[in-house]
Coordinates of C-alpha atoms in Angstrom, one line a residue:
X1 CA 114.8 90.7 75.3
X2 CA 117.1 91.4 72.4
X3 CA 117.0 92.8 68.9
X4 CA 116.8 90.3 66.0
X5 CA 120.4 91.3 65.0
X6 CA 122.1 92.0 68.4
X7 CA 125.6 92.3 66.9
X8 CA 124.6 95.5 65.1
X9 CA 125.1 97.4 68.4
X10 CA 128.8 96.5 68.3
X11 CA 129.4 96.5 64.5
X12 CA 127.2 99.1 62.7
X13 CA 126.5 101.4 65.6
X14 CA 129.8 102.0 67.4
X15 CA 128.9 105.6 68.5
X16 CA 126.3 104.6 71.2
X17 CA 129.0 102.3 72.7
X18 CA 131.6 105.1 72.7
X19 CA 129.1 107.5 74.1
X20 CA 128.2 105.1 76.8
X21 CA 131.9 104.7 77.8
X22 CA 132.5 108.4 77.8
X23 CA 129.4 109.0 79.9
X24 CA 130.5 106.4 82.3
X25 CA 134.0 107.7 82.7
X26 CA 132.7 111.2 83.2
X27 CA 130.4 109.9 85.9
X28 CA 133.3 108.2 87.7
X29 CA 135.8 111.0 87.3
X30 CA 133.5 114.1 87.1
X31 CA 132.5 116.5 89.8
X32 CA 128.9 117.4 89.4
X33 CA 127.3 117.1 92.8
X34 CA 124.0 119.0 92.9
X35 CA 124.5 120.4 96.4
X36 CA 126.5 119.6 99.5
X37 CA 124.7 119.7 102.8
X38 CA 126.7 119.9 106.0
X39 CA 126.8 116.7 108.0
X40 CA 127.4 116.2 111.6
X41 CA 129.2 113.3 113.2
X42 CA 126.8 110.3 112.8
X43 CA 124.7 109.8 115.9
X44 CA 124.5 106.1 115.6
X45 CA 127.4 103.6 115.1
X46 CA 126.3 101.3 112.3
X47 CA 127.6 98.1 113.8
X48 CA 125.5 98.9 116.9
X49 CA 122.6 99.6 114.6
X50 CA 123.0 96.3 112.8
X51 CA 122.9 94.5 116.1
X52 CA 119.8 96.3 117.2
X53 CA 118.1 95.5 113.8
X54 CA 119.1 91.8 114.0
X55 CA 118.0 91.5 117.6
X56 CA 114.4 92.5 116.8
X57 CA 113.9 89.5 114.4
X58 CA 110.8 87.4 115.0
X59 CA 109.8 84.3 112.9
X60 CA 106.4 84.2 114.7
X61 CA 105.6 87.7 113.6
X62 CA 106.5 87.0 110.0
X63 CA 104.4 83.9 110.2
X64 CA 101.4 85.9 111.4
X65 CA 101.9 88.4 108.6
X66 CA 101.9 85.6 106.0
X67 CA 98.8 84.0 107.5
X68 CA 96.9 87.3 107.2
X69 CA 98.1 87.9 103.7
X70 CA 97.0 84.4 102.4
X71 CA 93.6 84.2 103.9
X72 CA 92.1 84.7 100.4
X73 CA 93.3 84.9 96.8
X74 CA 94.3 88.5 95.8
X75 CA 94.6 88.7 92.0
X76 CA 95.4 92.3 90.8
X77 CA 92.3 94.2 89.7
X78 CA 89.9 92.3 92.0
X79 CA 88.1 93.3 95.3
X80 CA 90.3 91.0 97.5
X81 CA 93.4 92.7 96.0
X82 CA 92.0 96.0 97.3
X83 CA 91.6 94.5 100.8
X84 CA 95.2 93.4 100.7
X85 CA 96.2 96.9 99.7
X86 CA 94.5 98.3 102.7
X87 CA 96.1 95.7 105.0
X88 CA 99.6 96.8 103.9
X89 CA 98.8 100.5 104.0
X90 CA 97.3 100.2 107.5
X91 CA 100.3 98.2 108.7
X92 CA 102.6 101.0 107.6
X93 CA 100.5 103.8 109.2
X94 CA 100.0 101.8 112.4
X95 CA 103.8 101.8 112.9
X96 CA 103.8 105.6 112.6
X97 CA 105.4 105.6 109.1
X98 CA 104.4 108.2 106.5
X99 CA 102.5 106.1 103.9
X100 CA 100.5 106.7 100.8
X101 CA 99.3 105.0 97.6
X102 CA 99.6 105.7 93.9
X103 CA 96.9 104.7 91.5
X104 CA 97.2 103.7 87.8
X105 CA 94.7 102.6 85.2
X106 CA 96.1 99.6 83.3
X107 CA 95.0 96.8 81.0
X108 CA 94.6 93.5 82.7
X109 CA 93.3 90.1 81.4
X110 CA 90.9 87.6 83.0
X111 CA 89.3 84.3 81.9
X112 CA 85.6 83.9 81.1
X113 CA 85.3 80.2 80.2
X114 CA 87.4 77.4 78.8
X115 CA 87.1 73.7 77.9
X116 CA 89.3 70.9 76.7
X117 CA 88.4 67.4 75.6
X118 CA 90.4 64.6 74.1
X119 CA 89.1 62.3 71.4
X120 CA 91.0 59.0 71.1
X121 CA 91.6 56.6 68.2
X122 CA 89.2 54.0 69.6
X123 CA 86.3 56.4 69.4
X124 CA 86.2 57.3 73.1
X125 CA 86.6 60.8 74.5
X126 CA 87.1 62.5 77.8
X127 CA 86.5 66.0 79.1
X128 CA 89.7 67.2 80.8
X129 CA 89.9 69.3 83.9
X130 CA 91.3 72.8 83.4
X131 CA 91.7 74.0 87.0
X132 CA 92.5 72.5 90.4
X133 CA 89.8 70.4 92.1
X134 CA 88.3 72.0 95.2
X135 CA 90.7 75.0 94.8
X136 CA 88.7 77.2 97.1
X137 CA 86.4 80.2 96.8
X138 CA 87.8 83.1 94.8
X139 CA 90.5 81.2 93.1
X140 CA 90.7 82.3 89.5
X141 CA 90.4 79.5 86.9
X142 CA 93.7 78.4 85.3
X143 CA 94.5 80.6 82.3
X144 CA 97.2 82.5 80.5
X145 CA 96.6 86.3 80.9
X146 CA 96.5 88.1 77.5
X147 CA 95.9 84.9 75.6
X148 CA 93.5 85.5 72.7
X149 CA 90.1 83.8 72.7
X150 CA 89.8 80.9 70.3
X151 CA 88.5 77.5 69.4
X152 CA 90.6 74.7 68.0
X153 CA 89.8 71.1 67.0
X154 CA 93.1 69.5 65.9
X155 CA 95.7 66.7 66.5
X156 CA 97.9 67.0 69.5
X157 CA 101.7 67.0 69.1
X158 CA 104.5 66.9 71.7
X159 CA 107.2 69.6 71.2
X160 CA 109.4 69.0 74.2
X161 CA 110.3 72.5 75.7
X162 CA 109.0 74.3 72.7
X163 CA 112.4 75.8 71.7
X164 CA 113.3 76.4 68.1
X165 CA 115.7 73.5 68.2
X166 CA 112.9 71.3 69.4
X167 CA 110.8 72.2 66.3
X168 CA 113.9 71.6 64.1
X169 CA 114.2 68.1 65.7
X170 CA 110.5 67.4 64.9
X171 CA 110.9 68.7 61.3
X172 CA 114.0 66.4 60.9
X173 CA 111.7 63.4 61.8
X174 CA 109.1 64.5 59.3
X175 CA 106.7 65.9 61.9
X176 CA 104.7 68.9 60.8
X177 CA 103.1 70.9 63.7
X178 CA 101.2 73.3 61.5
X179 CA 97.6 73.5 62.5
X180 CA 98.1 71.3 65.5
X181 CA 97.7 71.8 69.3
X182 CA 101.2 71.7 70.6
X183 CA 101.8 70.3 74.1
X184 CA 104.9 71.6 75.7
X185 CA 106.6 70.9 79.0
X186 CA 107.8 73.8 81.2
X187 CA 111.6 74.3 81.3
X188 CA 114.4 74.8 78.9
X189 CA 115.0 78.3 80.2
X190 CA 112.2 79.8 78.1
X191 CA 109.3 81.7 79.6
X192 CA 105.8 80.9 78.7
X193 CA 105.4 83.9 76.4
X194 CA 108.4 82.8 74.4
X195 CA 107.1 79.3 74.2
X196 CA 103.8 80.6 72.8
X197 CA 105.6 82.8 70.3
X198 CA 107.8 79.9 69.1
X199 CA 104.7 77.8 68.6
X200 CA 103.0 80.6 66.7
X201 CA 106.0 81.1 64.4
X202 CA 106.0 77.3 63.6
X203 CA 102.3 77.3 62.6
X204 CA 100.7 75.7 65.7
X205 CA 97.0 76.5 66.2
X206 CA 97.2 76.5 70.0
X207 CA 99.6 75.7 72.9
X208 CA 99.2 73.8 76.1
X209 CA 101.9 74.1 78.7
X210 CA 102.4 71.7 81.7
X211 CA 104.9 71.4 84.5
X212 CA 106.6 68.0 85.2
X213 CA 107.3 66.5 88.6
X214 CA 105.9 64.0 91.0
X215 CA 104.8 66.6 93.6
X216 CA 101.4 68.4 93.2
X217 CA 100.7 66.8 89.8
X218 CA 97.2 68.4 89.9
X219 CA 98.4 72.0 89.9
X220 CA 97.9 74.4 87.0
X221 CA 100.6 77.1 86.6
X222 CA 98.9 80.4 85.8
X223 CA 100.9 83.3 84.2
X224 CA 100.9 85.9 81.5
X225 CA 102.0 85.5 77.9
X226 CA 102.3 89.2 77.0
X227 CA 105.5 89.9 75.0
X228 CA 107.7 92.7 73.7
X229 CA 108.4 94.3 77.0
X230 CA 106.9 95.0 80.4
X231 CA 104.4 97.4 81.9
X232 CA 100.9 98.5 80.8
X233 CA 100.6 97.8 77.0
X234 CA 98.3 100.8 76.6
X235 CA 100.9 103.3 77.9
X236 CA 104.2 102.0 76.7
X237 CA 107.0 104.3 78.0
X238 CA 104.8 106.6 80.1
X239 CA 102.6 106.1 83.2
X240 CA 99.0 105.2 83.2
X241 CA 97.9 108.0 85.5
X242 CA 94.6 109.7 85.4
X243 CA 94.2 111.9 82.3
X244 CA 97.2 110.3 80.5
X245 CA 97.0 109.5 76.9
X246 CA 96.4 105.8 76.2
X247 CA 96.6 103.7 73.1
X248 CA 93.6 101.8 71.8
X249 CA 93.2 98.0 72.0
X250 CA 93.4 97.8 68.2
X251 CA 96.5 100.0 68.0
X252 CA 99.3 98.2 66.1
X253 CA 101.8 98.7 69.0
X254 CA 99.3 97.2 71.4
X255 CA 98.3 94.2 69.2
X256 CA 101.9 93.1 68.7
X257 CA 102.3 92.7 72.5
X258 CA 99.7 89.8 72.4
X259 CA 99.9 86.3 70.9
X260 CA 97.8 85.4 68.0
X261 CA 97.0 81.8 69.1
X262 CA 95.3 80.7 72.3
X263 CA 97.2 78.9 75.1
X264 CA 96.4 77.3 78.4
X265 CA 98.3 75.8 81.4
X266 CA 97.8 72.1 82.1
X267 CA 98.5 70.0 85.1
X268 CA 101.0 67.1 84.7
X269 CA 98.1 64.7 85.3
X270 CA 96.0 66.1 82.5
X271 CA 99.1 66.3 80.2
X272 CA 99.8 62.6 80.8
X273 CA 96.3 61.7 79.6
X274 CA 97.0 63.4 76.3
X275 CA 100.7 62.5 75.8
X276 CA 100.3 58.8 76.7
X277 CA 97.8 58.4 73.8
X278 CA 100.0 59.9 71.0
X279 CA 101.2 57.8 68.1
X280 CA 103.6 58.6 65.3
X281 CA 107.4 58.6 65.6
X282 CA 109.2 57.9 68.9
X283 CA 110.3 60.6 71.2
X284 CA 113.9 61.6 70.3
X285 CA 116.5 59.9 72.4
X286 CA 118.0 63.2 73.6
X287 CA 114.6 64.4 74.9
X288 CA 114.2 61.3 77.1
X289 CA 116.9 61.9 79.7
X290 CA 114.9 64.5 81.6
X291 CA 111.4 63.4 80.5
X292 CA 109.1 62.4 83.4
X293 CA 105.8 62.3 81.6
X294 CA 104.3 59.1 80.1
X295 CA 104.9 60.2 76.5
X296 CA 106.5 57.7 74.2
X297 CA 105.6 59.1 70.8
X298 CA 105.3 62.7 69.6
X299 CA 102.3 62.5 67.3
X300 CA 100.7 64.4 65.6
X301 CA 97.6 62.5 66.9
X302 CA 95.9 60.2 66.5
X303 CA 94.4 61.9 69.6
X304 CA 92.4 65.0 68.6
X305 CA 91.9 67.9 71.1
X306 CA 88.9 70.1 71.2
X307 CA 90.1 73.3 73.0
X308 CA 88.2 76.5 73.5
X309 CA 89.2 79.6 75.5
X310 CA 87.3 82.8 76.0
X311 CA 89.0 85.7 77.9
X312 CA 88.5 89.4 78.3
X313 CA 90.9 92.3 78.5
X314 CA 89.7 94.9 81.1
X315 CA 91.0 98.3 82.0
X316 CA 91.3 98.1 85.8
X317 CA 92.7 100.2 88.7
X318 CA 95.8 99.1 90.5
X319 CA 97.6 100.6 93.5
X320 CA 101.1 100.7 94.7
X321 CA 101.7 101.3 98.5
X322 CA 104.7 103.2 99.9
X323 CA 106.1 104.0 103.3
X324 CA 108.7 106.7 103.5
X325 CA 111.4 107.2 106.2
X326 CA 112.9 110.6 105.4
X327 CA 116.6 111.0 105.6
X328 CA 118.1 113.3 108.1
X329 CA 121.1 114.6 106.1
X330 CA 120.5 113.6 102.5
X331 CA 116.7 113.4 102.2
X332 CA 117.0 113.8 98.4
X333 CA 118.8 110.4 98.1
X334 CA 116.6 107.4 98.0
X335 CA 117.2 103.8 99.0
X336 CA 114.2 101.7 97.8
X337 CA 113.1 98.3 99.0
X338 CA 110.4 96.6 96.9
X339 CA 108.1 93.6 96.7
X340 CA 105.0 92.9 94.7
X341 CA 101.7 92.3 96.5
X342 CA 99.4 90.7 93.9
X343 CA 99.2 86.9 93.5
X344 CA 97.6 84.5 91.1
X345 CA 96.0 82.6 94.0
X346 CA 96.8 82.6 97.7
X347 CA 100.4 83.5 96.9
X348 CA 102.1 82.2 100.1
X349 CA 105.4 81.9 98.4
X350 CA 104.8 84.2 95.4
X351 CA 104.8 87.0 96.6
X352 CA 103.5 87.0 100.1
X353 CA 106.6 85.5 101.7
X354 CA 108.4 88.7 100.4
X355 CA 105.5 90.9 101.5
X356 CA 105.6 89.4 105.0
X357 CA 109.4 90.2 105.0
X358 CA 108.7 93.8 103.9
X359 CA 106.1 94.2 106.6
X360 CA 108.7 93.0 109.2
X361 CA 111.3 95.3 107.8
X362 CA 108.8 98.2 108.4
X363 CA 108.2 96.9 112.0
X364 CA 111.9 96.7 112.7
X365 CA 112.8 100.1 111.2
X366 CA 109.9 101.6 113.2
X367 CA 111.4 100.1 116.4
X368 CA 114.8 101.7 115.5
X369 CA 113.1 105.1 114.9
X370 CA 111.6 104.8 118.3
X371 CA 115.1 104.4 119.8
X372 CA 116.2 107.7 118.1
X373 CA 117.7 106.4 114.9
X374 CA 117.3 108.5 111.7
X375 CA 118.7 107.3 108.4
X376 CA 121.2 109.6 106.7
X377 CA 119.3 109.0 103.4
X378 CA 115.6 108.5 102.7
X379 CA 114.3 104.9 102.7
X380 CA 111.2 104.0 100.7
X381 CA 109.4 100.7 101.2
X382 CA 107.5 99.8 98.0
X383 CA 104.6 97.4 97.7
X384 CA 103.9 96.9 94.0
X385 CA 100.6 95.8 92.3
X386 CA 100.0 93.8 89.1
X387 CA 103.5 92.4 88.9
X388 CA 102.1 89.1 87.7
X389 CA 100.7 90.8 84.6
X390 CA 104.1 92.0 83.5
X391 CA 105.7 94.1 86.3
X392 CA 103.0 96.7 85.6
X393 CA 102.8 98.5 89.0
X394 CA 106.6 99.0 89.4
X395 CA 107.0 99.9 85.7
X396 CA 104.3 102.5 85.7
X397 CA 105.9 104.1 88.8
X398 CA 109.4 104.1 87.4
X399 CA 108.1 105.7 84.2
X400 CA 106.2 108.3 86.2
X401 CA 109.3 109.1 88.3
X402 CA 112.1 108.6 85.8
X403 CA 113.6 112.0 86.2
X404 CA 113.7 111.8 90.0
X405 CA 115.1 108.3 89.9
X406 CA 117.7 109.4 87.5
X407 CA 119.2 111.9 89.9
X408 CA 118.2 110.7 93.3
X409 CA 118.0 106.8 93.5
X410 CA 120.9 105.2 95.3
X411 CA 119.8 101.6 94.8
X412 CA 116.8 99.3 94.5
X413 CA 116.6 96.2 96.7
X414 CA 114.0 93.6 95.4
X415 CA 112.6 90.6 97.1
X416 CA 109.8 88.7 95.2
X417 CA 109.5 85.2 96.6
X418 CA 111.5 85.5 99.9
X419 CA 111.4 81.8 100.5
X420 CA 110.7 79.0 98.0
X421 CA 112.8 76.3 99.7
X422 CA 116.5 75.7 100.6
X423 CA 119.6 77.4 99.3
X424 CA 120.2 81.2 99.1
X425 CA 120.3 83.0 95.7
X426 CA 121.1 86.6 94.9
X427 CA 121.6 88.7 91.8
X428 CA 122.9 92.2 91.5
X429 CA 124.5 94.9 89.4
X430 CA 128.2 94.3 90.0
X431 CA 129.1 97.3 92.0
X432 CA 127.1 95.8 94.9
X433 CA 128.8 92.4 95.0
X434 CA 131.2 93.3 97.9
X435 CA 128.3 94.7 100.0
X436 CA 126.4 91.5 99.5
X437 CA 129.3 89.4 100.7
X438 CA 129.9 91.6 103.7
X439 CA 126.2 91.6 104.8
X440 CA 125.7 87.8 104.3
X441 CA 128.6 87.3 106.7
X442 CA 126.6 89.0 109.4
X443 CA 123.4 87.0 109.2
X444 CA 123.0 83.6 110.8
X445 CA 122.5 80.7 108.4
X446 CA 118.9 79.4 108.9
X447 CA 119.7 75.8 108.1
X448 CA 123.1 75.3 109.9
X449 CA 124.0 76.0 113.5
X450 CA 127.0 78.2 114.3
X451 CA 127.8 79.6 110.8
X452 CA 126.9 82.6 108.9
X453 CA 124.7 82.6 105.8
X454 CA 127.7 83.5 103.7
X455 CA 129.8 80.5 105.0
X456 CA 127.1 78.0 104.0
X457 CA 126.4 79.8 100.7
X458 CA 130.1 80.1 99.8
X459 CA 130.7 76.4 100.6
X460 CA 128.5 75.7 97.6
X461 CA 130.3 78.3 95.4
X462 CA 127.8 81.0 96.3
X463 CA 130.3 83.8 96.5
X464 CA 131.2 83.2 92.9
X465 CA 127.7 82.8 91.8
X466 CA 126.1 86.2 92.2
X467 CA 123.7 86.3 89.3
X468 CA 123.2 89.3 87.0
X469 CA 120.0 91.1 86.6
X470 CA 119.6 90.7 82.8
X471 CA 116.1 89.3 82.9
X472 CA 112.6 90.8 83.1
X473 CA 111.1 88.4 85.6
X474 CA 110.6 90.6 88.6
X475 CA 110.3 94.2 89.7
X476 CA 114.0 95.0 89.5
X477 CA 113.6 95.0 85.7
X478 CA 112.3 98.6 85.2
X479 CA 114.9 100.0 87.7
X480 CA 117.8 98.3 85.9
X481 CA 116.7 98.1 82.3
X482 CA 114.9 101.5 82.0
X483 CA 116.2 103.7 84.8
X484 CA 119.8 102.4 85.3
X485 CA 119.4 102.1 89.1
X486 CA 121.9 99.8 90.9
X487 CA 119.8 96.9 92.1
X488 CA 119.8 93.6 94.0
X489 CA 117.3 90.7 93.9
X490 CA 117.4 87.8 96.4
X491 CA 115.5 84.8 97.6
X492 CA 115.7 81.3 99.2
X493 CA 115.1 78.3 96.9
X494 CA 115.5 77.9 93.2
X495 CA 111.9 77.0 92.5
X496 CA 108.9 75.3 94.1
X497 CA 106.4 72.8 92.8
X498 CA 103.2 74.8 93.6
X499 CA 104.3 77.9 91.6
X500 CA 101.3 79.9 90.5
X501 CA 98.9 77.1 91.5
X502 CA 96.0 77.0 94.0
X503 CA 98.3 75.0 96.3
X504 CA 100.6 78.0 97.0
X505 CA 99.1 78.4 100.4
X506 CA 100.1 79.1 104.0
X507 CA 99.9 75.4 104.8
X508 CA 102.4 74.6 102.1
X509 CA 104.8 77.1 103.4
X510 CA 104.4 76.0 107.0
X511 CA 104.8 72.3 106.1
X512 CA 107.4 72.3 103.2
X513 CA 108.8 75.7 102.3
X514 CA 110.0 77.1 105.7
X515 CA 108.3 75.3 108.7
X516 CA 110.0 77.4 111.3
X517 CA 110.2 80.6 109.2
X518 CA 114.0 80.8 109.9
X519 CA 114.7 81.4 106.2
X520 CA 112.2 84.3 106.2
X521 CA 114.2 85.7 109.1
X522 CA 117.5 85.3 107.2
X523 CA 116.2 87.1 104.1
X524 CA 114.7 89.9 106.2
X525 CA 118.1 90.2 107.9
X526 CA 120.1 90.5 104.7
X527 CA 117.5 92.9 103.2
X528 CA 117.5 95.2 106.1
X529 CA 121.2 95.3 106.6
X530 CA 121.7 96.1 102.9
X531 CA 119.3 99.0 103.3
X532 CA 121.0 100.2 106.5
X533 CA 124.4 100.3 104.8
X534 CA 123.1 102.1 101.7
X535 CA 121.1 104.5 103.8
X536 CA 123.6 105.2 106.5
X537 CA 127.2 104.7 105.3
X538 CA 128.8 108.2 104.8
X539 CA 130.4 106.9 101.6
X540 CA 128.3 104.6 99.5
X541 CA 129.5 100.9 99.6
X542 CA 129.9 100.6 95.8
X543 CA 132.9 98.9 94.2
X544 CA 133.3 99.5 90.4
X545 CA 136.5 97.4 90.3
X546 CA 134.1 94.4 90.5
X547 CA 132.1 96.0 87.6
X548 CA 135.2 96.3 85.5
X549 CA 136.1 92.6 86.1
X550 CA 132.5 91.7 85.1
X551 CA 132.7 93.7 81.8
X552 CA 136.0 91.9 81.0
X553 CA 134.2 88.5 81.4
X554 CA 131.4 89.7 79.1
X555 CA 133.9 90.8 76.5
X556 CA 135.6 87.4 76.6
X557 CA 132.3 85.6 76.2
X558 CA 131.3 87.8 73.3
X559 CA 134.7 87.3 71.6
X560 CA 134.0 83.5 71.6
X561 CA 130.5 84.0 70.0
X562 CA 131.1 86.3 67.1
X563 CA 133.0 86.2 63.9
X564 CA 136.7 86.8 64.5
X565 CA 136.7 89.3 61.7
X566 CA 134.7 91.7 63.9
X567 CA 137.1 93.8 65.9
X568 CA 136.4 94.2 69.6
X569 CA 139.4 96.6 70.0
X570 CA 137.2 99.6 70.8
X571 CA 135.3 97.6 73.4
X572 CA 138.6 96.3 74.9
X573 CA 140.0 99.8 75.1
X574 CA 136.8 101.2 76.7
X575 CA 136.8 98.5 79.4
X576 CA 140.5 99.2 80.1
X577 CA 139.7 102.9 80.5
X578 CA 136.8 102.1 82.7
X579 CA 138.9 99.7 84.9
X580 CA 141.4 102.5 85.3
X581 CA 138.7 105.0 86.3
X582 CA 137.2 102.4 88.7
X583 CA 140.6 102.0 90.4
X584 CA 141.0 105.7 90.8
X585 CA 137.5 105.9 92.4
X586 CA 138.3 103.0 94.7
X587 CA 141.5 104.7 95.8
X588 CA 139.6 107.9 96.5
X589 CA 137.1 106.0 98.6
X590 CA 139.9 104.5 100.7
X591 CA 141.4 107.9 101.3
X592 CA 138.2 109.5 102.3
X593 CA 137.3 106.7 104.7
X594 CA 140.6 107.3 106.5
X595 CA 139.9 111.1 106.7
X596 CA 139.6 111.8 110.4
X597 CA 138.6 115.4 110.2
X598 CA 135.1 116.5 109.6
X599 CA 133.8 119.7 108.1
X600 CA 132.2 121.3 105.1
X601 CA 135.0 120.6 102.7
X602 CA 135.2 116.9 103.6
X603 CA 131.4 116.6 103.4
X604 CA 131.5 118.2 99.9
X605 CA 134.1 115.7 98.7
X606 CA 132.0 112.8 100.1
X607 CA 128.9 114.1 98.5
X608 CA 130.6 114.5 95.1
X609 CA 132.1 111.0 95.3
X610 CA 128.8 109.5 96.3
X611 CA 127.0 111.2 93.4
X612 CA 129.6 109.8 91.0
X613 CA 129.2 106.3 92.4
X614 CA 125.4 106.5 92.4
X615 CA 125.1 107.9 88.9
X616 CA 127.7 105.8 87.2
X617 CA 125.2 103.0 86.4
X618 CA 123.3 105.6 84.3
X619 CA 126.3 105.7 82.0
X620 CA 125.4 102.3 80.7
X621 CA 122.0 103.5 79.4
X622 CA 121.5 104.3 75.7
X623 CA 119.1 107.2 75.5
X624 CA 117.6 105.9 72.3
X625 CA 117.1 102.4 73.6
X626 CA 118.1 99.1 72.1
X627 CA 117.5 98.5 68.4
X628 CA 113.9 97.2 68.1
X629 CA 113.4 97.4 71.9
X630 CA 113.6 101.1 72.6
X631 CA 112.2 100.8 76.1
X632 CA 115.2 98.7 77.1
X633 CA 118.1 101.0 77.5
X634 CA 120.8 99.2 79.6
X635 CA 123.7 98.1 77.3
X636 CA 125.5 95.9 79.7
X637 CA 122.4 93.9 80.6
X638 CA 121.8 93.6 76.8
X639 CA 125.3 92.2 76.3
X640 CA 124.6 89.6 79.0
X641 CA 121.3 88.7 77.2
X642 CA 123.2 88.3 73.9
X643 CA 125.4 85.6 75.4
X644 CA 122.3 84.0 77.0
X645 CA 120.4 83.8 73.8
X646 CA 123.4 82.6 71.8
X647 CA 123.5 79.6 74.2
X648 CA 119.9 78.5 73.1

């Protein structure tokens, strides 16, 4: 998500950058702790606590949670979703945890009816399936949430991944997509919303998106196509609580969040029926290398598609569920663990593998509490609703609690799909990199005997491949982009073939994704140990030297992308000053960790240092937001997005 002229932030608006750097250095060097409670000697040794936590793992228990969660589809805003809410709430309360829900009124989108038929050059026609056969009771028909209703009778044309350079390639071959139904394959690092927007800009009348692959060729990938941000479109920037002001459906700010042309997901099988019948020029050579479908020509036509879609936007109630473990010494400092609960269908992978892990975290923390453990800081377990409609549940809660999060949130740890397949992936804000490496060294690798998760991960370059949280594809987005909270996101498996389809079931997980649920145990282990460190360590395990190194990498990338006449000297100087401040903070951490004496003065120094470490991330926020995208405030994530979009 970036402004149309991203370089303006560095060229015509230097003052926000300077302000950001000054704020950040003040956060690192300043002394502005709010209060300094006395702390006694920790009653639990953390390494012993880690052993206790890891020893209570149970793959069979996680499996049972997943089976219960996937007994029926639970799309946000529906009755089955309410049942799943009660299941999670009852689980928390049965463990003796303090639990509650928060309710929001938000705009969701559901299908009413749809149809698609292909009319071929020889005069024949066929009605094409638009959802999985025998998908089960309660499974919503395949659709794109927030797609407008519409009816189109027009030639089909193949546009590869639907990127702007794909449309340029078609234009260079003399292919005009204006007024056509564009068929696009998933991929190319573009989300479905961006694909629909590109098609609309290029004059298409409708868009059909399919996923390639030999596995589960009959699956339809549901998803939303809302654009311009995340959260409830009727309450942009504030929470949709009872009595809150809401915008109208015809408000200009609301309308620009939705596409103007209808769209629909297709299965690979249905897409092949259309694409194999196209005429016109041949598919460009540079598209063929990764092309698995039966397309040989791009069209337009001669096949005509008759496509209709009718949907409805409905104001619905959603609920987030929370369990709170109050801190014994710093109850006003929050470590948050979150996963979304809603699913397009059964959601065994997305998101119930993560929900099952969250439920197991709750069980294991409850067991530790029973043994006398109390975290130093407060731990909050968060179960979000309506993530699939654009991170709505988490965004509304962040907007509602922005002031508290700004001064009290230590970190947010996100797990969406805990397990999709093999290989471990993690993304974070850079000050948490070292903690990730430390914790993954303590968890057994689920796929190799006798080694840690880190050893197997690092062997594939994992230690150097911690991703950055610049996207808006899961519930970490409002915490990072809007509130400036240090965050981590992790999962097993790059992707999976039943994504958002009716085949995302418990049986698929048990047969293909994680048959013995060992990967679930590994993710739960990492998730829990991260939380224990952040909630219990006397000094927060943050390292801003890593952050300084990351900023230098961003600056180097940026310098290769922009006109050399543009001076990056102010940015270079700011990063150097930040690196110096980070080094000083790191030295102070080392000295305080060696401090053997305890007492009020030492406690005050630790509290002050922790507040500076915790609040430093806020220094990267621009209070006015990014140009044209005011809700997005994080300047470093923005810089990462600049380099990302320049590589399109």
